[in-house]
Each structure stands twice: as C-alpha cells, then as structure tokens.
Coordinates of C-alpha atoms in Angstrom, one line a residue:
M124 CA -16.6 -29.0 -161.9
P125 CA -16.6 -32.3 -163.8
V126 CA -19.0 -34.9 -162.4
F127 CA -18.0 -38.3 -161.9
P128 CA -20.5 -40.9 -162.3
E129 CA -21.7 -43.0 -158.8
E130 CA -19.5 -46.1 -158.5
P131 CA -21.5 -49.0 -159.0
E132 CA -22.3 -51.1 -155.4
I133 CA -20.6 -54.2 -155.6
H134 CA -22.4 -56.9 -154.0
E135 CA -20.3 -59.8 -152.7
S136 CA -21.4 -63.4 -153.9
L137 CA -21.5 -66.4 -152.7
P138 CA -18.7 -68.8 -154.0
G139 CA -20.0 -71.6 -156.2
P140 CA -19.8 -75.3 -155.8
G141 CA -16.2 -76.6 -154.9
V142 CA -15.0 -73.3 -154.3
P143 CA -13.8 -72.9 -150.3
F144 CA -14.7 -70.0 -148.2
P145 CA -11.7 -67.8 -147.6
H146 CA -12.4 -68.1 -143.7
E147 CA -13.9 -70.7 -141.7
S148 CA -15.4 -68.3 -139.5
D149 CA -17.3 -66.9 -142.8
A150 CA -18.9 -70.4 -143.1
Q151 CA -20.0 -70.2 -139.4
A152 CA -21.1 -66.7 -139.5
L153 CA -22.9 -68.0 -142.8
H154 CA -25.3 -70.3 -140.9
A155 CA -25.6 -68.0 -137.6
P156 CA -28.9 -66.4 -137.0
A157 CA -29.9 -63.1 -138.2
T158 CA -29.8 -61.6 -134.9
G159 CA -26.0 -62.0 -134.6
G160 CA -26.4 -64.5 -131.9
A161 CA -23.7 -67.3 -131.3
P162 CA -23.8 -70.1 -133.7
A163 CA -26.3 -73.0 -133.0
T164 CA -24.6 -76.0 -131.4
A165 CA -25.9 -79.4 -130.5
P166 CA -27.7 -79.7 -127.4
T167 CA -25.6 -81.5 -124.7
T168 CA -26.9 -83.9 -122.0
A169 CA -26.4 -82.0 -118.2
A170 CA -24.5 -84.2 -115.7
A171 CA -26.2 -85.1 -112.6
P172 CA -25.4 -82.9 -109.7
L173 CA -22.9 -84.5 -107.2
P174 CA -24.4 -85.2 -103.7
V175 CA -23.1 -82.6 -101.1
P176 CA -21.7 -84.5 -98.1
G177 CA -23.0 -83.6 -94.9
P178 CA -21.1 -83.0 -91.7
R179 CA -18.7 -85.4 -90.4
P180 CA -20.1 -87.0 -87.0
A181 CA -17.8 -86.1 -83.9
P182 CA -15.4 -88.6 -82.7
P183 CA -16.1 -90.2 -79.4
R184 CA -15.4 -88.5 -76.2
A185 CA -14.0 -90.2 -73.3
D186 CA -16.1 -88.2 -70.7
R187 CA -19.3 -88.9 -72.9
P188 CA -21.8 -90.9 -71.2
G189 CA -22.5 -94.1 -72.5
P190 CA -25.4 -95.9 -72.9
P191 CA -27.0 -97.0 -69.1
R192 CA -25.9 -100.3 -67.8
P193 CA -28.3 -102.6 -66.5
I194 CA -28.6 -102.9 -63.0
P195 CA -28.2 -106.2 -61.6
K196 CA -31.0 -107.8 -59.5
P197 CA -30.1 -108.0 -55.9
G198 CA -29.3 -111.6 -55.0
P199 CA -29.6 -113.2 -51.4
A200 CA -27.0 -111.6 -49.0
P201 CA -24.0 -113.7 -48.2
R202 CA -23.8 -115.3 -45.1
R203 CA -21.7 -114.0 -42.6
P204 CA -19.1 -116.8 -41.0
A205 CA -20.0 -117.4 -37.2
P206 CA -17.7 -115.6 -34.7
A207 CA -14.9 -117.8 -33.8
V208 CA -15.4 -119.2 -30.3
P209 CA -12.5 -118.7 -28.4
Q210 CA -10.7 -121.7 -27.3
V211 CA -10.0 -122.2 -23.3
E212 CA -7.1 -124.3 -22.3
V213 CA -8.2 -126.7 -19.2
Q214 CA -5.7 -128.0 -16.7
R215 CA -6.3 -130.4 -13.9
I216 CA -4.7 -130.7 -10.5
A217 CA -5.2 -133.7 -8.6
A218 CA -6.5 -132.9 -5.3
A219 CA -8.7 -134.3 -2.7
P220 CA -11.4 -131.8 -1.3
A221 CA -9.1 -131.5 1.8
Q222 CA -6.1 -130.4 -0.3
A223 CA -8.0 -128.7 -2.9
L224 CA -7.6 -125.4 -1.3
E225 CA -3.7 -125.5 -0.8
R226 CA -3.5 -126.7 -4.4
A227 CA -5.3 -123.8 -5.7
D228 CA -3.3 -121.1 -4.0
D229 CA -0.2 -122.7 -5.3
A230 CA -1.7 -122.5 -8.7
V231 CA -2.3 -118.7 -8.0
D232 CA 1.2 -118.1 -7.0
L233 CA 2.6 -119.9 -10.4
L234 CA 0.3 -117.6 -12.4
L235 CA 1.3 -114.4 -10.6
D236 CA 5.0 -115.5 -10.9
S237 CA 4.3 -116.3 -14.9
G238 CA 3.1 -112.7 -15.4
R239 CA -0.4 -112.8 -14.9
N240 CA -2.1 -109.9 -13.7
P241 CA -3.9 -110.5 -10.4
G242 CA -7.1 -108.7 -11.9
D243 CA -7.4 -111.2 -14.6
I244 CA -7.8 -114.4 -12.2
L245 CA -11.0 -115.6 -10.5
V246 CA -11.0 -118.4 -7.9
L247 CA -14.4 -120.4 -7.5
T248 CA -15.1 -122.6 -4.5
V249 CA -17.3 -125.2 -4.7
G250 CA -17.5 -126.1 -1.2
E251 CA -16.6 -124.0 1.6
A252 CA -15.5 -120.3 1.0
H253 CA -12.1 -119.5 0.4
P254 CA -10.6 -117.7 3.4
W255 CA -9.9 -114.5 1.3
Q256 CA -13.6 -114.7 0.5
Q257 CA -14.5 -114.8 4.1
H258 CA -11.8 -112.1 4.9
E259 CA -13.1 -109.7 2.2
L260 CA -17.0 -110.2 3.3
S261 CA -15.9 -109.0 7.1
F262 CA -15.9 -105.6 5.7
G263 CA -19.2 -105.7 4.1
E264 CA -20.8 -106.9 1.0
E265 CA -20.4 -103.3 -0.4
R266 CA -16.7 -103.2 -0.3
Y267 CA -16.6 -107.0 -1.2
W268 CA -18.4 -106.3 -4.8
A269 CA -16.6 -102.9 -5.2
Q270 CA -13.3 -105.1 -5.3
L271 CA -14.8 -107.1 -8.2
T272 CA -15.7 -103.8 -10.0
E273 CA -12.4 -102.4 -9.6
G274 CA -10.7 -105.5 -10.9
G275 CA -7.3 -104.7 -9.4
D276 CA -6.7 -107.9 -7.7
V277 CA -7.5 -111.7 -7.4
F278 CA -11.5 -112.1 -6.6
Y279 CA -12.6 -115.2 -4.7
A280 CA -16.0 -116.2 -4.8
D281 CA -18.5 -119.0 -4.6
A282 CA -18.9 -121.2 -7.8
A283 CA -22.5 -120.5 -7.6
L284 CA -21.8 -116.9 -8.5
T285 CA -24.7 -115.4 -10.3
R286 CA -23.3 -112.1 -11.3
P287 CA -22.2 -112.0 -14.9
V288 CA -18.3 -112.1 -14.7
R289 CA -15.7 -113.2 -16.9
R290 CA -12.0 -113.2 -16.4
E291 CA -8.9 -114.5 -18.4
V292 CA -7.9 -117.3 -16.0
V293 CA -10.5 -119.1 -13.4
V294 CA -9.3 -121.7 -10.9
L295 CA -12.0 -124.0 -9.8
V296 CA -11.7 -125.2 -6.3
V297 CA -13.5 -128.6 -5.7
N298 CA -13.2 -128.6 -1.9
G299 CA -16.4 -130.2 -1.2
G300 CA -20.3 -130.7 -2.3
S301 CA -21.5 -133.7 -4.6
A302 CA -20.1 -134.8 -7.9
A303 CA -23.5 -133.3 -9.7
R304 CA -22.8 -130.0 -8.2
A305 CA -18.8 -130.0 -9.3
A306 CA -20.0 -131.1 -12.8
E307 CA -22.5 -128.0 -13.0
A308 CA -19.7 -125.8 -11.2
Y309 CA -17.1 -126.9 -13.8
S310 CA -19.4 -125.9 -16.6
E311 CA -20.4 -122.4 -15.1
A312 CA -16.5 -122.0 -14.7
L313 CA -15.7 -122.9 -18.2
G314 CA -17.9 -120.3 -19.4
R315 CA -16.4 -117.7 -17.3
A316 CA -13.0 -118.3 -18.5
T317 CA -11.6 -116.4 -21.7
A318 CA -8.1 -118.2 -21.9
L319 CA -7.5 -120.9 -18.9
L320 CA -9.4 -122.8 -16.6
V321 CA -7.3 -124.8 -13.8
V322 CA -9.6 -127.4 -11.8
C323 CA -8.1 -128.2 -8.5
G324 CA -9.8 -131.5 -7.7
E325 CA -12.5 -134.2 -9.5
A326 CA -15.0 -132.0 -11.6
G327 CA -16.2 -132.1 -15.2
P328 CA -15.2 -134.7 -18.0
A329 CA -12.1 -136.7 -17.7
A330 CA -12.0 -135.7 -13.9
T331 CA -10.9 -139.4 -13.8
A332 CA -7.6 -138.8 -15.4
A333 CA -6.5 -136.1 -12.9
A334 CA -7.1 -138.5 -10.1
G335 CA -4.1 -140.6 -11.2
A336 CA -1.9 -137.5 -11.8
A337 CA 0.6 -136.2 -8.8
P338 CA -0.8 -134.1 -6.3
G339 CA -0.2 -130.3 -7.1
R340 CA 1.1 -131.2 -10.8
P341 CA -1.3 -129.6 -13.6
V342 CA -2.6 -132.1 -16.0
K343 CA -4.0 -130.6 -19.6
A344 CA -7.4 -131.9 -20.2

C-alpha cells in the first residue's frame, strides 16, 4: 500500500494588529485564565443589607387595663344638714280659768268632727284634773296608764306629766295655777305636740292676744 506522508499540524495563529477577531467570544477566551474559569470582571461594591422590620405592636385593646389612676386623698366629710324641726301650729282659745275645761271639751269635739283620730289627742290640765282623768283613775293607775299605752282614745293627764308622751294634737287647759306654772306647762305641751297645740286660757307667749278674742273661738298664735 502506498504510504501517505503525515499531514503537517496546523497551528492557529493570532491575527496581527488591525485584524479583528472572528468572534467577540474569542477575545474574551483569550484573556480568560488557563484554568478555564469565567472571565475576570471588575470588582463591585456590595450593597448594605436592608434592616429587617420587627414585629408590629398590637393595637390597644379596650379590655386591657391602663395605667393605675392616682387615688385622691380623702377630704373632710360633707356636713349633713340638720334634720328639719317639724313646725307645730298653735291655736289659742280665750277662756277664764273657770270656763277653760268647757272650752277644751268643745275643742276636742271639733277635732273629732274634723276627722282626727281619738288616739292622736292629748289633753293636759294645769289646775284641777279633768273629770275624765278622775274617772279613769277610779279603775286604778294600772288601767289608767294602760289606756295611754294602747293609744286608742283621747288621753287626759296633768300638765306636769313626767312620762315621755307625744301626740299629734295637744290641748292645754289653763284652769288654774300661777302664771309661771302656766308658762312652764305651755313649753312642755309644745314639746309634746307634733302638729297642733290648742291653748285654752292664758299661757305662754302672746297670751294677752287671746284675752281679747271671743270666748270659744280659736286664735292662731
């Protein structure tokens, strides 16, 4: 067989100056390192990392207790108004001591006719005891004072009564005694009445005003 001579090895030569590379990639490959890595590029400045936002605060809740409120210091206690003292109406009936009992009985009858409860009336005498008081005492003092406790009827007693008795209407009968005793009995009777005091005779302040009034006719003090 004929022997052909070996073909000469063709080496690629670099183009001369002014001769362009066939491909742009060939120029990049020329400057690449021998290890076959990527072409070298210019170093770039790394951007600063952005701050990571934290968790958002939860919205305020209506049921969440707020900061403690300052406790006010206790001040002086307010003064309570004094209880109102009930006003007692005073009526006067002009009468001499001899007629005072009769005028008092007429006044009691008028009170009962106007609708007053018999247990709301107390009759006090400055001089001699009322005939009804003498009648009740004839059954004994125990029965007499029991009538006062029961409170179902008009009660007759002496103006110097020491027991704590108060009723809506008090009729004071000035049928004797001194002027000083009548004035003292007036003050005591006024303290026992809660609504009305009827004075038959001359006793207490403005007693002279009742002296000029018609007999048996009540006069407001």
